[in-house]
Coordinates of C-alpha atoms in Angstrom, one line a residue:
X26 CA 5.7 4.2 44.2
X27 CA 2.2 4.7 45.3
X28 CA -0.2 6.4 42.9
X29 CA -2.9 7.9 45.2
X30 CA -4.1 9.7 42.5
X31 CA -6.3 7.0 41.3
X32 CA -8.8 4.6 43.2
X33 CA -9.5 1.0 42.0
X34 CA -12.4 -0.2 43.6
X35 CA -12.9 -4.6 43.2
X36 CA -16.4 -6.1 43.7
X37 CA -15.5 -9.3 44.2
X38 CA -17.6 -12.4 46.3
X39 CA -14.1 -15.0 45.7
X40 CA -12.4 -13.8 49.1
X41 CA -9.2 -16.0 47.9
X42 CA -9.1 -14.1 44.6
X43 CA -9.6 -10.8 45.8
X44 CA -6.6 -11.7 48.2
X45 CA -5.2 -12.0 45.4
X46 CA -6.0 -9.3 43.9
X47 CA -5.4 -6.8 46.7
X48 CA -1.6 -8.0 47.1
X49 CA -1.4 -7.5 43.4
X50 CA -2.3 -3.9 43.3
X51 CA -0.6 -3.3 46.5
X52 CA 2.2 -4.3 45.2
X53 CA 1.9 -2.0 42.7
X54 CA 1.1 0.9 44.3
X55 CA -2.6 1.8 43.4
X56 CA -4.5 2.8 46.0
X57 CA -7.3 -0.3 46.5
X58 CA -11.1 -0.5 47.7
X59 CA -12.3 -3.9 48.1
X60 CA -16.2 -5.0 48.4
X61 CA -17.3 -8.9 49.1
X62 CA -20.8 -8.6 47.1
X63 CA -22.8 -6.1 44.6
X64 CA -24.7 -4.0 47.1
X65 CA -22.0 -3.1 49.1
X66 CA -19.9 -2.5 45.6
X67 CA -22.6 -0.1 44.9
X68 CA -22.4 1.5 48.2
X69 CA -18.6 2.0 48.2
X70 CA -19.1 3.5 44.3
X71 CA -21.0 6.2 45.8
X72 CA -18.9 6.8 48.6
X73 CA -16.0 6.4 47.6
X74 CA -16.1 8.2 43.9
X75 CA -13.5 5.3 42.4
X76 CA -11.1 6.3 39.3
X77 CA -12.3 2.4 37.4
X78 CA -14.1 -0.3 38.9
X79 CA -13.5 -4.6 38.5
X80 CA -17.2 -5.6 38.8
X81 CA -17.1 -9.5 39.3
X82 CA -21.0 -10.4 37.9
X83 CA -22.7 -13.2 39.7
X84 CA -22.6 -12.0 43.0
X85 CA -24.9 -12.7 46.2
X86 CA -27.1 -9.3 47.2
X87 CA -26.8 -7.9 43.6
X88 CA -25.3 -9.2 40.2
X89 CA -22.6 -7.2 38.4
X90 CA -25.1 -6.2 35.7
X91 CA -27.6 -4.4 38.4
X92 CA -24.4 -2.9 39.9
X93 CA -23.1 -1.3 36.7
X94 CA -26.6 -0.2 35.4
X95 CA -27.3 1.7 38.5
X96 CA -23.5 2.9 38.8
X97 CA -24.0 4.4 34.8
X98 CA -28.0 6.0 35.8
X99 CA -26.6 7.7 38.5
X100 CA -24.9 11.2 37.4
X101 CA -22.6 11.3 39.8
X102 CA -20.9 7.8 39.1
X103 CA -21.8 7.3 35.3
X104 CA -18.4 8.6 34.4
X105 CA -16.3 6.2 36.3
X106 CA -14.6 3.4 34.6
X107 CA -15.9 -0.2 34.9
X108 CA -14.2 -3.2 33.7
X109 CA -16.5 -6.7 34.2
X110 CA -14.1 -8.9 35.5
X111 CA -16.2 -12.5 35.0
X112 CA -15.8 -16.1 34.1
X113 CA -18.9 -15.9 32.0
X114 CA -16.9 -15.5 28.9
X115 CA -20.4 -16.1 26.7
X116 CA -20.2 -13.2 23.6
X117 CA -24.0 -12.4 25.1
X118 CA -22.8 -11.3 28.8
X119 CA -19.2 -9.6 27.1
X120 CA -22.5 -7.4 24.7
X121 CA -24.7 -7.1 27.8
X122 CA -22.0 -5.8 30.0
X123 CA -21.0 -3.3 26.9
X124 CA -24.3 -2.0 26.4
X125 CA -24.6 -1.3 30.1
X126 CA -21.2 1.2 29.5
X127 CA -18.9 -1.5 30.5
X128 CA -15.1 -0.2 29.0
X129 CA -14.1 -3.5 29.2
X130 CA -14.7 -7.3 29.6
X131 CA -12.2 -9.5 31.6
X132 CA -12.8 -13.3 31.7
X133 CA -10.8 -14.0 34.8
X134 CA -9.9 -17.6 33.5
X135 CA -7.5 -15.9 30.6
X136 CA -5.7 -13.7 32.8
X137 CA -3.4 -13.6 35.6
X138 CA -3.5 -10.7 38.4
X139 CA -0.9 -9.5 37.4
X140 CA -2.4 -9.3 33.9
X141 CA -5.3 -7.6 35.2
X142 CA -3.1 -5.2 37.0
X143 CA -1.7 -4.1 33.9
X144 CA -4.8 -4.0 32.1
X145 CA -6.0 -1.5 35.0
X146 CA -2.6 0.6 34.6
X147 CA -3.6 1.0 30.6
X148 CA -6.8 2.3 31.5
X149 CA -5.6 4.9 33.9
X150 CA -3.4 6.1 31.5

């Protein structure tokens, strides 16, 4: 069952984890959007007008933070959903990304894709 209904876009620079990824959420039939660094996450946000968003944070070309503050100043994208999906598992990046109108933190280290995919599914609810 694929739900096209919904658009999960990953910004992710780890090409074997977003390999991962992408099979996960193919596998569960959500319709997927992948970008390789920030700028071109930001560029696929606009374009693409994604249901939530996995916004790794140390990226090349733009950090996760810089992508998430420009995806919430922007009216047309400040309503999407973005999850920061990390390793820096500090409390001061999980309050940074939540004062930039991050929903959610995800340290990647704790979680398994399929985890996450679930996580993602709750959210979409």
């Amino acid at each position: 069952m694929t739900d096209t209904n919904h658009k999960i876009l990953i910004v992710e620079d780890d090409a074997a984890l977003l390999e991962m990824y992408k099979i996960k959420f193919q596998e569960s039939g959500l319709n997927l959007v992948t970008a390789s660094d920030g700028l071109a996450g930001l560029e696929l946000v606009k374009k693409e007008k994604p249901t939530l968003i996995l916004l790794d944070i140390m990226m090349p070309k733009m950090d996760g933070f810089a992508v998430l503050s420009e995806i919430k100043k922007d009216p047309a994208t400040k309503s999407i959903t973005v999850l920061m999906l990390s390793n820096l598992g500090q409390q001061s990046d999980v309050e940074k990304g939540s004062q930039l109108g991050a929903a959610d933190y995800i340290v990647k280290a704790s979680m398994t894709p399929t985890q996450v995919v679930e996580k993602v599914k709750e959210f979409l609810k």
